[in-house]
Tab-separated table of C-alpha atoms and ligand atoms in Angstrom:
chain	number	residue	atom	x	y	z
A	1	MET	CA	-18.830	-29.991	-37.183
A	2	ILE	CA	-20.503	-27.524	-34.846
A	3	PHE	CA	-19.001	-24.077	-34.368
A	4	ALA	CA	-19.927	-21.088	-32.199
A	5	LYS	CA	-20.576	-17.561	-33.441
A	6	ILE	CA	-21.588	-14.231	-31.946
A	7	ALA	CA	-25.237	-13.620	-32.826
A	8	GLY	CA	-25.721	-10.262	-31.078
A	9	THR	CA	-24.259	-7.914	-28.480
A	10	GLY	CA	-25.549	-5.371	-25.974
A	11	SER	CA	-24.226	-3.182	-23.207
A	12	TYR	CA	-25.288	-1.040	-20.305
A	13	LEU	CA	-23.610	1.843	-18.487
A	14	PRO	CA	-24.995	3.497	-15.344
A	15	LYS	CA	-26.169	7.091	-15.742
A	16	THR	CA	-23.841	8.727	-13.233
A	17	ILE	CA	-20.547	9.866	-14.732
A	18	LEU	CA	-17.572	10.549	-12.485
A	19	SER	CA	-14.949	12.785	-14.135
A	20	ASN	CA	-11.301	13.103	-13.220
A	21	ALA	CA	-12.120	16.579	-11.899
A	22	ASP	CA	-14.768	15.034	-9.602
A	23	LEU	CA	-12.134	12.608	-8.307
A	24	ALA	CA	-9.664	15.430	-7.708
A	25	GLU	CA	-12.163	16.788	-5.171
A	26	ARG	CA	-12.059	13.478	-3.249
A	27	VAL	CA	-8.379	12.486	-3.356
A	28	ASP	CA	-5.028	14.143	-3.972
A	29	THR	CA	-4.912	13.811	-7.762
A	30	THR	CA	-5.399	15.814	-10.948
A	31	HIS	CA	-7.150	15.315	-14.289
A	32	GLU	CA	-3.758	15.662	-15.986
A	33	TRP	CA	-2.095	12.920	-13.906
A	34	ILE	CA	-4.922	10.462	-14.473
A	35	LEU	CA	-5.149	11.174	-18.214
A	36	GLU	CA	-1.404	10.984	-18.769
A	37	ARG	CA	-0.798	7.845	-16.685
A	38	THR	CA	-3.948	5.904	-17.597
A	39	GLY	CA	-5.796	7.478	-20.554
A	40	ILE	CA	-8.980	7.708	-18.479
A	41	VAL	CA	-11.154	10.852	-18.591
A	42	SER	CA	-14.332	9.631	-16.864
A	43	ARG	CA	-16.103	6.486	-15.716
A	44	HIS	CA	-19.710	5.431	-15.053
A	45	ILE	CA	-20.721	4.648	-11.478
A	46	ALA	CA	-23.725	2.569	-10.428
A	47	SER	CA	-26.281	4.248	-8.193
A	48	LEU	CA	-26.533	3.021	-4.603
A	49	SER	CA	-29.553	0.899	-5.420
A	50	GLU	CA	-28.300	-0.428	-8.775
A	51	THR	CA	-27.030	-4.003	-8.683
A	52	THR	CA	-24.625	-6.031	-10.800
A	53	THR	CA	-27.616	-8.197	-11.750
A	54	GLU	CA	-29.623	-5.192	-12.984
A	55	MET	CA	-26.748	-4.022	-15.171
A	56	ALA	CA	-26.260	-7.575	-16.480
A	57	VAL	CA	-29.980	-7.872	-17.296
A	58	ALA	CA	-30.043	-4.504	-19.092
A	59	ALA	CA	-27.090	-5.517	-21.287
A	60	ALA	CA	-28.550	-8.998	-21.869
A	61	LYS	CA	-31.897	-7.618	-23.063
A	62	LYS	CA	-30.099	-5.598	-25.741
A	63	ALA	CA	-27.959	-8.570	-26.793
A	64	LEU	CA	-31.040	-10.783	-27.073
A	65	ALA	CA	-32.800	-8.159	-29.211
A	66	ALA	CA	-29.729	-7.743	-31.431
A	67	ALA	CA	-29.564	-11.522	-31.868
A	68	ASN	CA	-33.314	-11.819	-32.569
A	69	THR	CA	-33.402	-14.320	-29.743
A	70	LEU	CA	-36.166	-14.911	-27.214
A	71	PRO	CA	-35.232	-15.621	-23.600
A	72	ASN	CA	-36.788	-19.081	-23.847
A	73	GLU	CA	-34.309	-20.028	-26.584
A	74	ILE	CA	-31.329	-19.577	-24.231
A	75	ASP	CA	-29.900	-22.844	-22.901
A	76	LEU	CA	-26.769	-21.645	-21.076
A	77	ILE	CA	-26.098	-18.521	-18.968
A	78	VAL	CA	-22.594	-17.531	-17.903
A	79	VAL	CA	-21.874	-14.305	-16.044
A	80	ALA	CA	-18.247	-13.235	-15.699
A	81	THR	CA	-17.973	-11.076	-12.590
A	82	CYS	CA	-15.810	-10.538	-9.546
A	83	THR	CA	-18.436	-8.266	-7.990
A	84	PRO	CA	-21.567	-10.452	-7.755
A	85	ASP	CA	-24.462	-9.197	-5.632
A	86	LYS	CA	-24.373	-12.415	-3.599
A	87	ASN	CA	-21.873	-15.234	-3.161
A	88	PHE	CA	-24.820	-17.417	-4.109
A	89	PRO	CA	-27.190	-17.801	-5.840
A	90	SER	CA	-25.017	-16.745	-8.753
A	91	THR	CA	-25.626	-13.587	-10.763
A	92	ALA	CA	-26.434	-15.940	-13.640
A	93	CYS	CA	-29.363	-17.415	-11.675
A	94	HIS	CA	-30.619	-13.920	-10.870
A	95	VAL	CA	-30.394	-13.005	-14.567
A	96	GLN	CA	-32.242	-16.206	-15.438
A	97	GLN	CA	-35.064	-15.319	-13.070
A	98	ALA	CA	-35.231	-11.692	-14.242
A	99	LEU	CA	-35.414	-12.674	-17.918
A	100	ASP	CA	-37.681	-15.657	-17.348
A	101	ILE	CA	-35.242	-18.067	-19.001
A	102	PRO	CA	-36.345	-21.702	-18.585
A	103	PRO	CA	-34.162	-24.146	-16.597
A	104	CYS	CA	-30.678	-24.506	-18.098
A	105	PRO	CA	-27.080	-24.419	-16.819
A	106	ALA	CA	-26.418	-21.007	-15.203
A	107	PHE	CA	-23.297	-20.037	-13.299
A	108	ASP	CA	-20.867	-17.221	-12.549
A	109	LEU	CA	-17.309	-17.348	-13.743
A	110	GLN	CA	-14.636	-15.635	-11.696
A	111	ALA	CA	-11.365	-14.872	-13.437
A	112	ALA	CA	-11.238	-11.175	-12.479
A	113	CYS	CA	-10.624	-8.921	-15.497
A	114	SER	CA	-10.043	-11.956	-17.749
A	115	GLY	CA	-13.493	-13.331	-16.919
A	116	PHE	CA	-15.159	-12.495	-20.217
A	117	VAL	CA	-12.430	-14.108	-22.324
A	118	TYR	CA	-12.561	-17.175	-20.060
A	119	GLY	CA	-16.323	-17.114	-20.631
A	120	VAL	CA	-15.922	-17.092	-24.419
A	121	SER	CA	-13.715	-20.159	-24.073
A	122	VAL	CA	-16.188	-21.995	-21.824
A	123	VAL	CA	-19.242	-21.152	-23.941
A	124	ASP	CA	-17.398	-22.115	-27.149
A	125	GLN	CA	-16.712	-25.544	-25.661
A	126	PHE	CA	-20.307	-26.030	-24.438
A	127	ILE	CA	-21.500	-25.228	-27.956
A	128	ARG	CA	-18.949	-27.242	-29.925
A	129	SER	CA	-19.604	-30.304	-27.740
A	130	GLY	CA	-23.295	-30.124	-28.688
A	131	HIS	CA	-24.571	-29.305	-25.169
A	132	THR	CA	-25.675	-25.761	-25.960
A	133	LYS	CA	-27.404	-24.087	-28.902
A	134	LYS	CA	-27.744	-20.489	-27.688
A	135	ALA	CA	-25.778	-19.086	-24.786
A	136	LEU	CA	-25.977	-15.784	-22.988
A	137	LEU	CA	-22.519	-14.630	-21.892
A	138	ILE	CA	-22.329	-11.473	-19.794
A	139	GLY	CA	-19.532	-9.484	-18.177
A	140	ALA	CA	-20.944	-7.280	-15.399
A	141	GLU	CA	-19.193	-5.410	-12.620
A	142	SER	CA	-19.860	-2.975	-9.793
A	143	MET	CA	-16.219	-2.078	-9.205
A	144	SER	CA	-17.235	1.137	-7.417
A	145	ARG	CA	-18.449	-1.027	-4.491
A	146	VAL	CA	-15.046	-2.624	-3.929
A	147	VAL	CA	-12.550	0.177	-4.474
A	148	ASP	CA	-11.116	2.204	-1.618
A	149	TRP	CA	-12.336	5.732	-2.402
A	150	GLN	CA	-9.522	7.143	-0.242
A	151	ASP	CA	-6.793	5.379	-2.262
A	152	ARG	CA	-5.774	7.538	-5.224
A	153	ARG	CA	-3.636	4.707	-6.660
A	154	THR	CA	-6.699	2.561	-7.371
A	155	CYS	CA	-9.961	4.533	-7.140
A	156	ILE	CA	-9.147	6.540	-10.261
A	157	LEU	CA	-8.940	3.421	-12.419
A	158	PHE	CA	-12.239	1.613	-12.163
A	159	GLY	CA	-15.799	1.991	-13.430
A	160	ASP	CA	-19.074	0.056	-13.520
A	161	GLY	CA	-21.063	-1.454	-16.381
A	162	ALA	CA	-22.032	-4.577	-18.262
A	163	GLY	CA	-21.673	-6.089	-21.703
A	164	ALA	CA	-23.437	-9.153	-23.071
A	165	VAL	CA	-23.275	-11.416	-26.095
A	166	VAL	CA	-25.515	-14.138	-27.428
A	167	ILE	CA	-23.334	-16.930	-28.791
A	168	GLU	CA	-25.024	-19.597	-30.895
A	169	ALA	CA	-24.249	-22.814	-32.714
A	170	ALA	CA	-23.282	-22.312	-36.350
A	171	GLU	CA	-22.163	-24.297	-39.367
A	172	THR	CA	-19.144	-22.085	-40.049
A	173	PRO	CA	-16.535	-20.979	-37.511
A	174	GLY	CA	-17.087	-17.732	-35.621
A	175	ILE	CA	-14.973	-18.321	-32.534
A	176	LEU	CA	-11.782	-19.568	-34.203
A	177	ALA	CA	-9.720	-20.170	-31.059
A	178	THR	CA	-9.465	-19.312	-27.391
A	179	GLN	CA	-6.472	-19.566	-25.065
A	180	VAL	CA	-6.798	-19.005	-21.310
A	181	SER	CA	-4.314	-19.428	-18.502
A	182	ALA	CA	-3.328	-18.314	-15.000
A	183	ASP	CA	-0.336	-18.131	-12.678
A	184	GLY	CA	-1.340	-18.255	-9.014
A	185	ARG	CA	2.186	-17.357	-7.935
A	186	GLU	CA	1.173	-13.749	-8.654
A	187	LYS	CA	-2.007	-13.942	-6.526
A	188	ASP	CA	-0.839	-11.232	-4.107
A	189	ILE	CA	-0.260	-8.377	-6.559
A	190	LEU	CA	-3.974	-7.838	-7.230
A	191	PHE	CA	-6.688	-9.144	-4.943
A	192	LEU	CA	-9.993	-8.510	-3.198
A	193	ASP	CA	-10.588	-10.264	0.129
A	194	ASN	CA	-13.982	-11.725	0.904
A	195	SER	CA	-14.303	-10.067	4.324
A	196	PRO	CA	-16.986	-7.365	4.791
A	197	GLY	CA	-15.770	-3.921	3.740
A	198	ALA	CA	-12.626	-5.280	2.077
A	199	THR	CA	-11.320	-3.208	-0.824
A	200	LEU	CA	-9.375	-4.025	-3.958
A	201	GLN	CA	-5.618	-4.059	-3.356
A	202	MET	CA	-3.098	-3.735	-6.143
A	203	GLN	CA	0.614	-3.350	-6.731
A	204	GLY	CA	0.023	-1.250	-9.841
A	205	ASN	CA	3.613	-1.279	-11.068
A	206	SER	CA	3.943	-5.059	-10.868
A	207	VAL	CA	0.649	-5.619	-12.684
A	208	PHE	CA	1.661	-3.051	-15.294
A	209	LYS	CA	5.018	-4.724	-15.993
A	210	LEU	CA	3.560	-8.225	-16.220
A	211	ALA	CA	0.843	-7.020	-18.584
A	212	VAL	CA	3.250	-5.173	-20.852
A	213	ASN	CA	5.641	-8.139	-20.938
A	214	GLN	CA	2.993	-10.752	-21.665
A	215	LEU	CA	0.135	-9.354	-23.749
A	216	ASP	CA	1.913	-9.159	-27.111
A	217	LYS	CA	3.152	-12.742	-26.657
A	218	ILE	CA	-0.379	-13.924	-25.829
A	219	ALA	CA	-1.769	-12.155	-28.893
A	220	GLY	CA	1.073	-13.345	-31.120
A	221	LYS	CA	0.645	-16.974	-30.016
A	222	ILE	CA	-3.071	-17.311	-30.715
A	223	LEU	CA	-2.577	-15.797	-34.181
A	224	ALA	CA	0.440	-17.987	-34.963
A	225	ASP	CA	-1.396	-21.125	-33.791
A	226	GLN	CA	-4.083	-20.333	-36.378
A	227	ASN	CA	-1.435	-19.637	-39.051
A	228	LEU	CA	-2.490	-15.998	-39.088
A	229	THR	CA	-0.379	-12.854	-38.913
A	230	ILE	CA	-1.151	-9.513	-37.321
A	231	ALA	CA	-1.874	-8.138	-40.818
A	232	ALA	CA	-5.001	-10.357	-40.999
A	233	LEU	CA	-6.485	-8.692	-37.933
A	234	ASP	CA	-9.234	-6.099	-38.355
A	235	TRP	CA	-9.601	-5.163	-34.693
A	236	LEU	CA	-7.804	-5.708	-31.416
A	237	ILE	CA	-10.329	-5.435	-28.574
A	238	PRO	CA	-8.183	-5.396	-25.444
A	239	HIS	CA	-9.127	-5.329	-21.790
A	240	GLN	CA	-9.376	-1.618	-21.058
A	241	ALA	CA	-7.034	-1.091	-18.108
A	242	ASN	CA	-4.434	1.481	-19.078
A	243	ILE	CA	-3.773	3.232	-22.417
A	244	ARG	CA	-0.022	2.799	-21.901
A	245	ILE	CA	-0.418	-0.990	-21.604
A	246	ILE	CA	-2.591	-1.067	-24.743
A	247	GLN	CA	-0.204	1.185	-26.720
A	248	ALA	CA	2.846	-0.865	-25.686
A	249	THR	CA	1.106	-4.083	-26.725
A	250	ALA	CA	-0.004	-2.668	-30.085
A	251	GLU	CA	3.477	-1.303	-30.753
A	252	LYS	CA	5.174	-4.620	-29.977
A	253	LEU	CA	2.685	-6.389	-32.244
A	254	GLY	CA	3.236	-3.848	-35.026
A	255	LEU	CA	-0.473	-3.012	-34.974
A	256	PRO	CA	-1.532	0.599	-35.647
A	257	MET	CA	-3.662	2.113	-32.872
A	258	GLU	CA	-6.355	2.775	-35.525
A	259	LYS	CA	-7.058	-0.962	-35.353
A	260	VAL	CA	-7.647	-0.947	-31.597
A	261	ILE	CA	-11.104	-0.437	-30.077
A	262	LEU	CA	-10.721	2.006	-27.188
A	263	THR	CA	-13.421	2.775	-24.631
A	264	LEU	CA	-11.104	3.215	-21.674
A	265	ASP	CA	-11.283	7.027	-21.858
A	266	HIS	CA	-14.977	7.116	-20.911
A	267	HIS	CA	-15.434	3.745	-19.169
A	268	GLY	CA	-12.279	3.308	-17.080
A	269	ASN	CA	-11.434	-0.277	-16.159
A	270	THR	CA	-14.710	-2.190	-15.813
A	271	SER	CA	-12.954	-5.525	-15.183
A	272	ALA	CA	-14.838	-8.439	-16.797
A	273	ALA	CA	-17.270	-6.013	-18.454
A	274	SER	CA	-14.601	-4.077	-20.324
A	275	ILE	CA	-14.231	-6.286	-23.419
A	276	PRO	CA	-17.943	-6.970	-24.102
A	277	LEU	CA	-18.596	-3.240	-23.570
A	278	ALA	CA	-15.842	-2.332	-26.034
A	279	LEU	CA	-17.077	-4.941	-28.522
A	280	ASP	CA	-20.638	-3.624	-28.378
A	281	ILE	CA	-19.557	0.015	-28.662
A	282	GLY	CA	-17.322	-0.910	-31.624
A	283	ILE	CA	-20.320	-2.531	-33.322
A	284	GLN	CA	-22.625	0.403	-32.498
A	285	GLN	CA	-20.062	2.814	-33.947
A	286	GLN	CA	-20.016	0.661	-37.103
A	287	LYS	CA	-16.303	0.071	-36.752
A	288	VAL	CA	-16.661	-3.671	-36.113
A	289	LYS	CA	-18.464	-5.280	-39.049
A	290	ARG	CA	-19.657	-8.783	-39.920
A	291	GLY	CA	-16.936	-11.000	-41.373
A	292	GLN	CA	-14.075	-9.132	-39.706
A	293	LEU	CA	-11.333	-10.800	-37.666
A	294	LEU	CA	-11.283	-9.736	-34.008
A	295	LEU	CA	-8.730	-10.473	-31.326
A	296	LEU	CA	-9.859	-10.145	-27.715
A	297	GLU	CA	-7.204	-10.177	-24.998
A	298	ALA	CA	-7.282	-9.678	-21.249
A	299	PHE	CA	-5.276	-10.010	-18.049
A	300	GLY	CA	-6.300	-9.622	-14.440
A	301	GLY	CA	-6.134	-10.742	-10.824
A	302	GLY	CA	-4.851	-14.275	-10.380
A	303	LEU	CA	-2.934	-13.497	-12.444
A	304	THR	CA	-5.246	-14.687	-15.163
A	305	TRP	CA	-5.008	-13.974	-18.859
A	306	GLY	CA	-6.540	-15.061	-22.099
A	307	SER	CA	-7.318	-14.359	-25.720
A	308	ALA	CA	-10.029	-15.163	-28.212
A	309	LEU	CA	-9.804	-14.994	-31.984
A	310	ILE	CA	-13.199	-14.391	-33.537
A	311	ARG	CA	-14.516	-14.132	-37.087
A	312	TYR	CA	-17.426	-11.757	-36.403
B	1	LIG	O1	-7.326	-4.924	-14.848
B	1	LIG	C1	-6.025	-5.070	-14.369
B	1	LIG	C2	-5.890	-4.187	-13.199
B	1	LIG	N1	-4.876	-3.252	-13.091
B	1	LIG	C3	-4.099	-2.614	-13.997
B	1	LIG	O2	-4.081	-2.831	-15.157
B	1	LIG	C4	-3.239	-1.559	-13.438
B	1	LIG	C5	-1.833	-1.614	-13.955
B	1	LIG	N2	-1.066	-0.503	-13.425
B	1	LIG	C6	-1.251	0.780	-13.819
B	1	LIG	O3	-2.116	1.068	-14.625
B	1	LIG	C7	-0.333	1.826	-13.245
B	1	LIG	O4	0.678	1.190	-12.489
B	1	LIG	C8	-1.053	2.891	-12.368
B	1	LIG	C9	-1.913	3.764	-13.252
B	1	LIG	C10	-1.897	2.196	-11.307
B	1	LIG	C11	-0.035	3.778	-11.699
B	1	LIG	O5	0.772	4.422	-12.665
B	1	LIG	P1	2.354	4.420	-12.518
B	1	LIG	O6	2.889	5.176	-13.656
B	1	LIG	O7	2.782	2.986	-12.361
B	1	LIG	O8	2.549	5.257	-11.210
B	1	LIG	P2	3.285	4.838	-9.858
B	1	LIG	O9	2.439	3.866	-9.097
B	1	LIG	O10	4.698	4.472	-10.156
B	1	LIG	O11	3.264	6.196	-9.068
B	1	LIG	C12	4.034	7.333	-9.530
B	1	LIG	C13	3.770	8.479	-8.573
B	1	LIG	C14	3.899	8.101	-7.108
B	1	LIG	O12	4.454	9.207	-6.407
B	1	LIG	P3	6.006	9.196	-5.965
B	1	LIG	O13	6.142	8.001	-5.069
B	1	LIG	O14	6.777	9.078	-7.224
B	1	LIG	O15	6.146	10.504	-5.252
B	1	LIG	C15	2.459	7.929	-6.667
B	1	LIG	O16	2.280	8.186	-5.290
B	1	LIG	O17	2.427	8.938	-8.759
B	1	LIG	C16	1.752	8.971	-7.482
B	1	LIG	N3	0.370	8.671	-7.722
B	1	LIG	C17	-0.537	9.623	-8.032
B	1	LIG	N4	-0.419	10.941	-8.204
B	1	LIG	C18	-1.534	11.614	-8.536
B	1	LIG	C19	-0.258	7.462	-7.678
B	1	LIG	N5	-1.573	7.630	-7.962
B	1	LIG	C20	-1.753	8.934	-8.190
B	1	LIG	C21	-2.882	9.711	-8.531
B	1	LIG	N6	-2.720	11.044	-8.696
B	1	LIG	N7	-4.097	9.174	-8.717
């Protein structure tokens, strides 16, 4: 049997930091409101010349180094993003060119904030079917380019950045299970049109309620399907959208917040980049250690959602 495991991780955050106080100078809001309602203190914002591809490449270089992997060993590139630099060629092809990775399958995956978890599922299946030996999976987003900076309901939430993982074939299971799904009936509560200058539109309350009602069930199901209980879990690494959503999910699951990796406070919501960023930061902080059981979960525009259970 072939299995897939995480060989190394890396991340990148742009230098510019935008605090809640900075935002309060642009729109009618306060640090206190943002912190209390979202848990966010600051977020990183890409410079005008910095692209999604550049952030993806920076994170990928670190993941490759951490995995002791050379670019020419990579035989699959998947970039989860809803803010690519171009409709085509894909961000993945740009990353391939920038890192000098020889010809191999390379494509972008668009499942909004759930994109990285969808990517784990796709890469796992490429590897377990024998098609791929070493994959580069990246979540990279320039959300600052698509938010309406006049809209206090949304511009306070998002940030930019990238996270990357090298996933490789292994003899023992690393990725234990993935579950991904979507419900297009909710397509209008969170969307970004393709027309020039379009900005992200969201019915925050509706997204909030759906997330709070679903995420514990999603997490509970993937564990139960593997005959595991919440007690077996070392870390929950959730999509970083709102501290109240994360706290409600942890509470319903009976999981102490000490077992949740949180980066939301200083990253904001970086969409498909949020989970690989949180995973890499958790590893850098020596919280996440080899052999531990990790549960990744996300939800986003679509609505899409998904989870991945990983023995790291
Ligand atoms: O990756 C997935 C993407 N999205 C999400 O996960 C977002 C999910 N939703 C949320 O996180 C929350 O719904 C928000 C943080 C977006 C909003 O929080 P809320 O507690 O649902 O606030 P609300 O929309 O019900 O607004 C409450 C009040 C309103 O004023 P009135 O109508 O009660 O007078 C808003 O106008 O807060 C006002 N408000 C603000 N006030 C200060 C909305 N945004 C702001 C703001 N600063 N930035």
